[in-house]
Short mmCIF file of C-alpha atoms in Angstrom, two decimals:
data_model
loop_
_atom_site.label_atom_id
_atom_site.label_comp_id
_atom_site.label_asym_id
_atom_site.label_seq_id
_atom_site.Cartn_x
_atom_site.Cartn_y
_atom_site.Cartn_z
CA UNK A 1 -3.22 39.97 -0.63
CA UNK A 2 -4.62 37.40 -3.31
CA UNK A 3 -2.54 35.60 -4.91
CA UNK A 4 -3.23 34.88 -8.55
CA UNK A 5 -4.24 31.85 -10.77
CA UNK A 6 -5.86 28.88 -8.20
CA UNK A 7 -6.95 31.70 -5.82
CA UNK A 8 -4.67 31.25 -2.37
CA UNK A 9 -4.72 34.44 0.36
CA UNK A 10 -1.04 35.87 1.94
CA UNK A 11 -1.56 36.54 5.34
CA UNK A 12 1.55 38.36 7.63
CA UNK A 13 2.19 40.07 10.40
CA UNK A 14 4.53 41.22 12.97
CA UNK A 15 6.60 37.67 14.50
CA UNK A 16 6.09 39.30 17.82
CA UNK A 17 2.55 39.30 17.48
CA UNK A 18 0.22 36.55 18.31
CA UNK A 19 -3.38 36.37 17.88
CA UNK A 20 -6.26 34.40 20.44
CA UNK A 21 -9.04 32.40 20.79
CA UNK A 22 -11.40 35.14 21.05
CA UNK A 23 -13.65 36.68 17.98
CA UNK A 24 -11.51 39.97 18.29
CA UNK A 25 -8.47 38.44 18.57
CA UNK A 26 -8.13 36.47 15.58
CA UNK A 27 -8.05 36.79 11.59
CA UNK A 28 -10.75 34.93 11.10
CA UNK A 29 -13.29 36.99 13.97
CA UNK A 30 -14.60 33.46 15.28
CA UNK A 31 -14.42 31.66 18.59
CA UNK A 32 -11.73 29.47 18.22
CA UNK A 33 -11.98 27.72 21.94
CA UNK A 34 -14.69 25.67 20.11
CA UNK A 35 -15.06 23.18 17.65
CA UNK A 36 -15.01 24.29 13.92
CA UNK A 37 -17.07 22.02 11.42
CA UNK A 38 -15.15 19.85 9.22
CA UNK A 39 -15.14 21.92 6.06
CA UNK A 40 -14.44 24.90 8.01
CA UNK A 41 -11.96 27.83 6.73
CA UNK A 42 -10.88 29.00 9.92
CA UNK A 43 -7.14 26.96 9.94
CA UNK A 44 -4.03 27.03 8.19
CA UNK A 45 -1.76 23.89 8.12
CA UNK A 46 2.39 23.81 8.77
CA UNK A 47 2.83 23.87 4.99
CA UNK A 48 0.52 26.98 4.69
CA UNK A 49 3.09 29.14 7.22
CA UNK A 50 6.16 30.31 7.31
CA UNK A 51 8.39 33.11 8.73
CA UNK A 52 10.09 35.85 5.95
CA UNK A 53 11.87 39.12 6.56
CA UNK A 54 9.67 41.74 5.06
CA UNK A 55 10.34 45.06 5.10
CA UNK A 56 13.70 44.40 6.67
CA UNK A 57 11.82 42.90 9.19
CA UNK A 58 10.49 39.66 10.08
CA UNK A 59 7.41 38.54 10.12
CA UNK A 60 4.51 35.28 10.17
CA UNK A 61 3.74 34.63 6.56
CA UNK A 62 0.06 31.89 5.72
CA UNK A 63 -0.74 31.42 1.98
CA UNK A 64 -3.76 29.82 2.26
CA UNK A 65 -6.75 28.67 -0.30
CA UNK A 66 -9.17 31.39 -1.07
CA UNK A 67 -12.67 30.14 -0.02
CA UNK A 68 -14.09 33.51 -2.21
CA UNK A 69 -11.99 32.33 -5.64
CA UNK A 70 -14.56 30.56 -8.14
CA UNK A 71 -11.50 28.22 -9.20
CA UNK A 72 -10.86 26.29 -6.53
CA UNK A 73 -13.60 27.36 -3.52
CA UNK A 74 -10.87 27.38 -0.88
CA UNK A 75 -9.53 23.45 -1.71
CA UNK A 76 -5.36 23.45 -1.61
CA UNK A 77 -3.45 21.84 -4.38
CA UNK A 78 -0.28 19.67 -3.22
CA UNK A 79 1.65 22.32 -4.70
CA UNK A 80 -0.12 25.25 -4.42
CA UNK A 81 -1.08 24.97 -0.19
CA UNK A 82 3.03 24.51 0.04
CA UNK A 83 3.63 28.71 -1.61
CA UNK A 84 4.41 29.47 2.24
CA UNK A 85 6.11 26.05 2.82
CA UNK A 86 8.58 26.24 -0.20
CA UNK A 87 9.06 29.65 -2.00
CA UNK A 88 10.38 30.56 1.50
CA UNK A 89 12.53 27.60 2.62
CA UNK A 90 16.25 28.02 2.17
CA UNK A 91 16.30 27.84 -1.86
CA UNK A 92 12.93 30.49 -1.72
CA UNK A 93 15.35 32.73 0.72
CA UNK A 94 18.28 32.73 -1.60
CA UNK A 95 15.87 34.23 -3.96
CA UNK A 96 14.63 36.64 -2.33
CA UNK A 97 17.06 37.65 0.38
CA UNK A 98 20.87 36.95 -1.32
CA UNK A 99 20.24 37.21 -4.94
CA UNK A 100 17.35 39.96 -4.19
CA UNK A 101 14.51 38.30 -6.85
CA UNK A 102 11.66 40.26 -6.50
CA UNK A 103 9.53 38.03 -8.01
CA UNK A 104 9.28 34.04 -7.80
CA UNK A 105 6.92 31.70 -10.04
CA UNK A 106 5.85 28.42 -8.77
CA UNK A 107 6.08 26.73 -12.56
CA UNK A 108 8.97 24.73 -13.60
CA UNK A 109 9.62 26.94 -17.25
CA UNK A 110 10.50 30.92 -17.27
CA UNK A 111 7.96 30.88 -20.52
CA UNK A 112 4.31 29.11 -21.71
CA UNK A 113 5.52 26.45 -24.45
CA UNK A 114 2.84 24.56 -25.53
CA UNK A 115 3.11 20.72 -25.31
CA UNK A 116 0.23 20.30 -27.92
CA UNK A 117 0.51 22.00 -31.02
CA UNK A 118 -2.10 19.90 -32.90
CA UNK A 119 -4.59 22.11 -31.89
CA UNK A 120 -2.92 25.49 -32.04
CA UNK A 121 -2.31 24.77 -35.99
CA UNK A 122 -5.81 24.11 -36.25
CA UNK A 123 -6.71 27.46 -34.85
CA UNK A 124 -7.99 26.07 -31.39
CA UNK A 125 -5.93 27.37 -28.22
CA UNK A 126 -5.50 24.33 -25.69
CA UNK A 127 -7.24 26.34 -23.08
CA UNK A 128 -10.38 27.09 -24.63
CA UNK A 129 -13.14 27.44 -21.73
CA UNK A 130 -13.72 28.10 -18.02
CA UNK A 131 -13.92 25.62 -15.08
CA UNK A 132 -17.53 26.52 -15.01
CA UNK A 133 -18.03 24.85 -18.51
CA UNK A 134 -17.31 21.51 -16.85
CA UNK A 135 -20.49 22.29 -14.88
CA UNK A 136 -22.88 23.19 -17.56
CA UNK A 137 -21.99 20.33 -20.33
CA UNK A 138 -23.81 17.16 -21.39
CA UNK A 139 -21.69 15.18 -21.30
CA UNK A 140 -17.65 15.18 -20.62
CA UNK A 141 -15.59 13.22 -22.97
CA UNK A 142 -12.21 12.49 -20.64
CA UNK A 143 -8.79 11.29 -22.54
CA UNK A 144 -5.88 10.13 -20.77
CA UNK A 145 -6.49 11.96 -17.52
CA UNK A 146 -7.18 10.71 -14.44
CA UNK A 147 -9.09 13.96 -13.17
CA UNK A 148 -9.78 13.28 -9.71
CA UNK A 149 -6.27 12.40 -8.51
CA UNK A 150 -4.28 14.56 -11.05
CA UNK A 151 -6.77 17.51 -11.07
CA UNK A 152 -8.35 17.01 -7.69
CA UNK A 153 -9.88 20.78 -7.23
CA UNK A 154 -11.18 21.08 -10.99
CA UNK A 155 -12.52 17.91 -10.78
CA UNK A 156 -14.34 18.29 -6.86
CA UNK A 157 -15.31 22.01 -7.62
CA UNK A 158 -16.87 21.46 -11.54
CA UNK A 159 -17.13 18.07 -12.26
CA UNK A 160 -19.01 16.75 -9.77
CA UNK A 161 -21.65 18.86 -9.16
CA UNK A 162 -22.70 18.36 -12.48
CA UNK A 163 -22.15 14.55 -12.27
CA UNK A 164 -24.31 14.93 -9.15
CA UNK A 165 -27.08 16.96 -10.53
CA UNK A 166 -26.48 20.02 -8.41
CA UNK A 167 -26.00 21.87 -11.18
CA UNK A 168 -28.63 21.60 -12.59
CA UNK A 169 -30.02 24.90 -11.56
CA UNK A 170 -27.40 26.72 -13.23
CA UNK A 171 -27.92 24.86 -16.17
CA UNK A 172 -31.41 26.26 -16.29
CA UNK A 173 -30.44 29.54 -15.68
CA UNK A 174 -28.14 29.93 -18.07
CA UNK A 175 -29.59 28.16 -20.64
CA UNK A 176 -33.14 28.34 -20.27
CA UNK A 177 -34.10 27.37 -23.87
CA UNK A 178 -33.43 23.61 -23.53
CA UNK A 179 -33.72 20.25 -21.80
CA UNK A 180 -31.59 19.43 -19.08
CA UNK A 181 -30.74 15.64 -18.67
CA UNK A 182 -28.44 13.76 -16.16
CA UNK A 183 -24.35 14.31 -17.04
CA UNK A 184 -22.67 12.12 -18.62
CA UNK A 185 -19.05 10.82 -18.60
CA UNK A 186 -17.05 8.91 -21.55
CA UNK A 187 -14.14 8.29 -19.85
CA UNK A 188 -11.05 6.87 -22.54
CA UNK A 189 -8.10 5.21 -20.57
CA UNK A 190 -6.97 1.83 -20.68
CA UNK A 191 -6.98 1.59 -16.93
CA UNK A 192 -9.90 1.15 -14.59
CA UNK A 193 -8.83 4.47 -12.57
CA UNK A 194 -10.14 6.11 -9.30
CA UNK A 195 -11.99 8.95 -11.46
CA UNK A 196 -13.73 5.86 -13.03
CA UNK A 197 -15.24 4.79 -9.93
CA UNK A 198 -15.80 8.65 -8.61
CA UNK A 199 -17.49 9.18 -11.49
CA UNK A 200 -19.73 5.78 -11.61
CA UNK A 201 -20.61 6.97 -7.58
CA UNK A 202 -21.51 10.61 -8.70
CA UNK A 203 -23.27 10.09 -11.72
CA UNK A 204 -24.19 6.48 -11.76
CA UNK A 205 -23.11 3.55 -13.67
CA UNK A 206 -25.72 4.22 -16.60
CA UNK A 207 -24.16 7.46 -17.08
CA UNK A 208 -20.85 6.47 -17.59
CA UNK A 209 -18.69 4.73 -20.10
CA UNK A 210 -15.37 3.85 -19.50
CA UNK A 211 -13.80 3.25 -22.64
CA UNK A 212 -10.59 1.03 -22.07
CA UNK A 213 -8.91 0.55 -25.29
CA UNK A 214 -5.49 -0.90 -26.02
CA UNK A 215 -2.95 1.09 -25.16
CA UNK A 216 -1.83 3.74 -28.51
CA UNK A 217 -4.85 3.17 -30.41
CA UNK A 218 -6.50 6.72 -29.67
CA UNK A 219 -6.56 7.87 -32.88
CA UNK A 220 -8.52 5.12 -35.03
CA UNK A 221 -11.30 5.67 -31.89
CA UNK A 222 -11.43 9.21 -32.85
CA UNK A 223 -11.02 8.58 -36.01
CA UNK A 224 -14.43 6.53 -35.90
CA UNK A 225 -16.09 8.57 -33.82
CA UNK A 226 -16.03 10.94 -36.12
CA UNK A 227 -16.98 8.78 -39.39
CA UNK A 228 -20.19 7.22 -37.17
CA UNK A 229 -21.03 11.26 -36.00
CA UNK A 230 -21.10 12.27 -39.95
CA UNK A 231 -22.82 9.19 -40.88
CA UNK A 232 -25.82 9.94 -38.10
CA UNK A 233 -25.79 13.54 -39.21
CA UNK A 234 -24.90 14.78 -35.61
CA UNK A 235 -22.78 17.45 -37.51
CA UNK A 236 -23.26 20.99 -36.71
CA UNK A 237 -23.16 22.16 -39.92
CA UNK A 238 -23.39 26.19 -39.47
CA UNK A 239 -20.18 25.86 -37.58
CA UNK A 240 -18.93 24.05 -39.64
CA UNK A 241 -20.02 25.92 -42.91
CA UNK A 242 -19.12 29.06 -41.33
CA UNK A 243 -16.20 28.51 -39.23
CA UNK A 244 -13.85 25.68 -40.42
CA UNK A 245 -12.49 24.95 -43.92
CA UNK A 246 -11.70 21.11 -45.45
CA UNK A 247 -13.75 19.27 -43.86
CA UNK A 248 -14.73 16.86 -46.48
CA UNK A 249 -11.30 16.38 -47.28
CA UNK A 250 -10.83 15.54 -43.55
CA UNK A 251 -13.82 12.94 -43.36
CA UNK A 252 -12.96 11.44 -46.31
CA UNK A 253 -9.04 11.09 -45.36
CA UNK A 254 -9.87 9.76 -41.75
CA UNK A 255 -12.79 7.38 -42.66
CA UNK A 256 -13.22 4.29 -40.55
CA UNK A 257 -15.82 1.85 -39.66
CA UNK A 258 -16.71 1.07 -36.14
CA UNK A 259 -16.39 -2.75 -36.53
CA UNK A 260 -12.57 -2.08 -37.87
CA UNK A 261 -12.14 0.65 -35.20
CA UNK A 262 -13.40 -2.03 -32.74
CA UNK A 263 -11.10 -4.75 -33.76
CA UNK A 264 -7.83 -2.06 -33.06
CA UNK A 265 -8.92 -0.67 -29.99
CA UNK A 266 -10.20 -3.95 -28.28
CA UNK A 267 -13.92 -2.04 -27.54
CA UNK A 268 -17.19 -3.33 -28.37
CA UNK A 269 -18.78 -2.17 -30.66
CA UNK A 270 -22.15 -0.96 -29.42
CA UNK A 271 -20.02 0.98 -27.16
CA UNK A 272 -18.59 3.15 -29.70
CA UNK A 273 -21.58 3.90 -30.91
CA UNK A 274 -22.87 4.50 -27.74
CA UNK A 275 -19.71 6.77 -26.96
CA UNK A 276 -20.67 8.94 -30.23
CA UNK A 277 -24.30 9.35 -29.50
CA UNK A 278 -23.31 10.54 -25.68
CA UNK A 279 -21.09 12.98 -27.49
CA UNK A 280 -23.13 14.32 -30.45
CA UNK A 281 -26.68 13.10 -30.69
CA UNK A 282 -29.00 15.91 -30.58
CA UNK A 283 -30.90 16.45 -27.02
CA UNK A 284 -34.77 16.24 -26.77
CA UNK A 285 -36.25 18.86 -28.86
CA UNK A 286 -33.42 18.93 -31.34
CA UNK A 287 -30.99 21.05 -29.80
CA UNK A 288 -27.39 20.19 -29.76
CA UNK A 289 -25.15 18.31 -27.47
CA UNK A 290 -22.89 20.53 -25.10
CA UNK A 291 -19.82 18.11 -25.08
CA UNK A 292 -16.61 19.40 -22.88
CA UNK A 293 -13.48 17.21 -23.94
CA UNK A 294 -10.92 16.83 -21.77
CA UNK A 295 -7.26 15.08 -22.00
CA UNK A 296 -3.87 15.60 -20.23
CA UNK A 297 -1.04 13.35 -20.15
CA UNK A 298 -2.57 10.03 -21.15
CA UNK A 299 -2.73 11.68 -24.66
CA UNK A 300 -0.09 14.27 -24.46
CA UNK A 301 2.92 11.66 -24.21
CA UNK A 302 1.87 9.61 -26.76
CA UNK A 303 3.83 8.12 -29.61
CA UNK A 304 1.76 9.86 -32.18
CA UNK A 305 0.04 12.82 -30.30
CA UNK A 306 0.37 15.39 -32.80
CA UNK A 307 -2.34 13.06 -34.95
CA UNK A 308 -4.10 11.97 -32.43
CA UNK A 309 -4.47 15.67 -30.64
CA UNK A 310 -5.78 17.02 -34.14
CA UNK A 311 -7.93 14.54 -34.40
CA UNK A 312 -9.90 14.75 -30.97
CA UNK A 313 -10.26 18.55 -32.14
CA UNK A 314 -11.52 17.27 -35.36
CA UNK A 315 -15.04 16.00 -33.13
CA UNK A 316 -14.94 18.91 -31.14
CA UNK A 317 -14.97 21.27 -34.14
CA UNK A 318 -17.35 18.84 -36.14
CA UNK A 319 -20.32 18.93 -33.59
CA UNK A 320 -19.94 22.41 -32.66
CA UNK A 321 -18.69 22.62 -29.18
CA UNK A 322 -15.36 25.09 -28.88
CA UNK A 323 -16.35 28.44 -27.86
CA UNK A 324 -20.01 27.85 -26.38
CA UNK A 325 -20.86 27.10 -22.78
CA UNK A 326 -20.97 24.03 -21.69
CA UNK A 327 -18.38 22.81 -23.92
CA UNK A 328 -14.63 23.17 -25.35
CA UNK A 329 -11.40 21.01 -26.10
CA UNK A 330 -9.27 21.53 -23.65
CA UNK A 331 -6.06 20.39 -21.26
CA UNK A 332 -6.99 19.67 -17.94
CA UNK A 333 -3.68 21.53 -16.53
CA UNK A 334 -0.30 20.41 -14.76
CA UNK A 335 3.18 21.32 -14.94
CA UNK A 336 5.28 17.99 -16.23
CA UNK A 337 7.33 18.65 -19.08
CA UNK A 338 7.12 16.89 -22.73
CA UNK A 339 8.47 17.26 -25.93
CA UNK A 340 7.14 15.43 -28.80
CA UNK A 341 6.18 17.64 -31.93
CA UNK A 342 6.82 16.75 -35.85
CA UNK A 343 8.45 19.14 -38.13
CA UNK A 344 6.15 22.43 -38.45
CA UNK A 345 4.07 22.66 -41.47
CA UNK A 346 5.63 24.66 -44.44
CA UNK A 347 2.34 26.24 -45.29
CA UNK A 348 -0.42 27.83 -43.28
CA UNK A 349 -2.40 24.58 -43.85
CA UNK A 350 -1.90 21.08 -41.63
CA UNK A 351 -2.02 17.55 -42.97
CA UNK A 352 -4.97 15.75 -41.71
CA UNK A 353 -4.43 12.91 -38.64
CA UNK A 354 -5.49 9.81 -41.10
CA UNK A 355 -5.92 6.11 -40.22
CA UNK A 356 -5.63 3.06 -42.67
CA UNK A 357 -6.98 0.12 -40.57
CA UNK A 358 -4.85 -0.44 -37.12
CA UNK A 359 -2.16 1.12 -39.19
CA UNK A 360 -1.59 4.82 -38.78
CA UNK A 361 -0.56 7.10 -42.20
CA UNK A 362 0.42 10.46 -43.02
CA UNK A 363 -1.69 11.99 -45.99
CA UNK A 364 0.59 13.56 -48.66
CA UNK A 365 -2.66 15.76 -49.11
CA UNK A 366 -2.77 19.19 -47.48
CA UNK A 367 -5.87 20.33 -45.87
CA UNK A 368 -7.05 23.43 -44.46
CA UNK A 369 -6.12 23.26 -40.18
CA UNK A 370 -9.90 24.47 -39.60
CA UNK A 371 -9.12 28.44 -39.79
CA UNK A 372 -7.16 30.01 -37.20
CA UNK A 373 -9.28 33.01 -36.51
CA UNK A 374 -10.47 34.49 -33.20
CA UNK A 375 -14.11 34.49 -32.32
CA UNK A 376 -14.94 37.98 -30.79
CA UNK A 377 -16.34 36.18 -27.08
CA UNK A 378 -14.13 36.67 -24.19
CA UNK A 379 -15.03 33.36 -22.45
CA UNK A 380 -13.24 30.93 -25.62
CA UNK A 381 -10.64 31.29 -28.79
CA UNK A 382 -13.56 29.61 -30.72
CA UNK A 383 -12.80 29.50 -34.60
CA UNK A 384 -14.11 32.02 -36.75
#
């Protein structure tokens, strides 16, 4: 059986049973009196087993990563390499053997609430590509997460074989029609994390920026990063013709200038700049940036993260990158719980995330939340 979602394998059989060493007398049809390489498949680790009645019966249970699923290539979350470990210690068995659940989720909530409903008002679902988008973009714009020891598989399976460049032949593959540089990585968190330095050993220190601005001054950065993309004219302005409404109103509401921005955040300069080129500035040839942005946490429990959600969406939106490969605005994934949402909107319309210098405002003017329609492509919940 396969289990759903991270891609994990149940395993039973009989408890009287016991395989061997030999090819035939084993699951995994190798010779197990020798030495297995270190990446190997052929194990399971006490947290991966268990014993269950099944069947009235009892029997050996493994739930083990799924080397075949594209998600995670056979790598074990902490939580997800425990399924055989905990849904079947003594709370998992009063489940399923005294109060006879026949079905158990691993997830802490009975239902999907969103924690970030900036970006469902503006028509953008917080889920909005695949893991292999990670591995086809430009560049990766990172808020608030630290990826590598938060998101371990997503960020060892799809981020670094395109910081690495061994992607690069499913970049040309898949999109044949244009150049294909080195990755890059604008990473914004006030601390100097461990994905800072995986991603400065992967990709190199030219190709990545670690923006570490003061804490709670998100929003002004994307707030300029938006104003110096419009200024350059790194807009795509089909999409946005076609696909979004307000958007003048929004630019002109959330207007700020990269040496004010700077003096907030605690940045240089240069390095916003730099941060919106790697983002938006057209590729060799003229063809646009794929940009994948990425937050969790870091931005999610913030003390203004409605705002500051909408307007990260705002640059995703502006230079064209939800619903096309290689790109997206999206939630890295994980379980904790939050709850920090302002009163819902009493029209179908959302007032813009504005900034007034280091101080942030509310706009009394409503603008259009970029049109919540569905584009008709099964990989994204682009705008339409």
């Amino acid at each position: 059986m396969r289990c759903v979602g991270c891609g994990y394998k149940a395993i039973s059989w009989d408890v009287n049973r016991q395989g061997g060493v030999k090819p035939n007398e084993n699951l995994f049809g190798v010779d197990l009196s020798k030495q297995q390489d270190a990446e190997t498949p052929n194990w399971f680790s006490p947290a991966m087993y268990n014993v269950v009645k099944q069947n009235g019966r009892y029997v050996h249970i493994v739930i083990k990563p799924d080397r075949d699923c594209v998600v995670n290539s056979g790598l074990g979350s902490i939580r997800g390499a425990r399924q055989a470990e905990l849904s079947f210690s003594e709370t998992g068995k009063l489940y399923f053997e005294s109060m006879k659940v026949k079905n158990i989720r691993i997830h802490n909530r009975p239902a999907y609430n969103s924690e970030v409903h900036a970006t469902r008002d503006m028509g953008v679902g917080e889920l909005n590509n695949c893991y292999e988008d990670a591995e086809l973009a430009d560049t990766i714009m990172a808020v608030g997460t630290n990826a590598l020891e938060t998101q371990t598989n997503y960020f060892l399976n799809h981020w670094l074989p395109n910081l690495r460049g061994t992607s690069a032949g499913k970049k040309k593959q898949q999109l044949p029609n244009e150049p294909h540089e080195a990755a890059r990585v604008v990473i914004v968190d006030p601390r100097r994390t461990v994905t800072v330095n995986a991603c400065e050993d992967a990709a190199g220190k030219a190709n990545v920026l670690h923006l570490a601005i003061g804490s709670g001054t998100d929003l002004i950065l994307f707030n300029a990063l938006m104003t110096e993309i419009a200024a350059k004219g790194w807009l795509d302005k089909s999409f946005v013709g076609q696909s979004t409404a307000g958007f003048d109103e929004m630019l002109a509401a959330n207007k700020v200038s990269i040496d004010e921005a700077a003096q907030v955040t605690g940045l240089k300069p240069d390095d916003i700049r730099k941060a919106a080129a790697w983002i938006a500035e057209p590729k060799q040839g003229g063809g646009r940036r794929r940009t994948m942005f990425a937050y969790e946490k870091g931005l999610i429990w913030g003390n203004d993260n409605y705002r500051t959600n909408g307007a990260l969406v705002n640059i995703a939106l502006a230079a064209g990158n939800v619903g096309r490969p290689g790109g997206g605005c999206v939630r890295m994934g994980g379980h904790q719980e939050s709850r920090k949402r302002r009163s819902s909107p009493t029209s179908s319309t959302m007032a813009v995330p504005t900034t007034s210098g280091s101080k942030c405002i509310s706009t009394s003017t409503t603008i259009s939340s970029w049109t919540a329609g569905r584009c008709p492509s099964s990989r994204c919940t682009r705008t339409t």
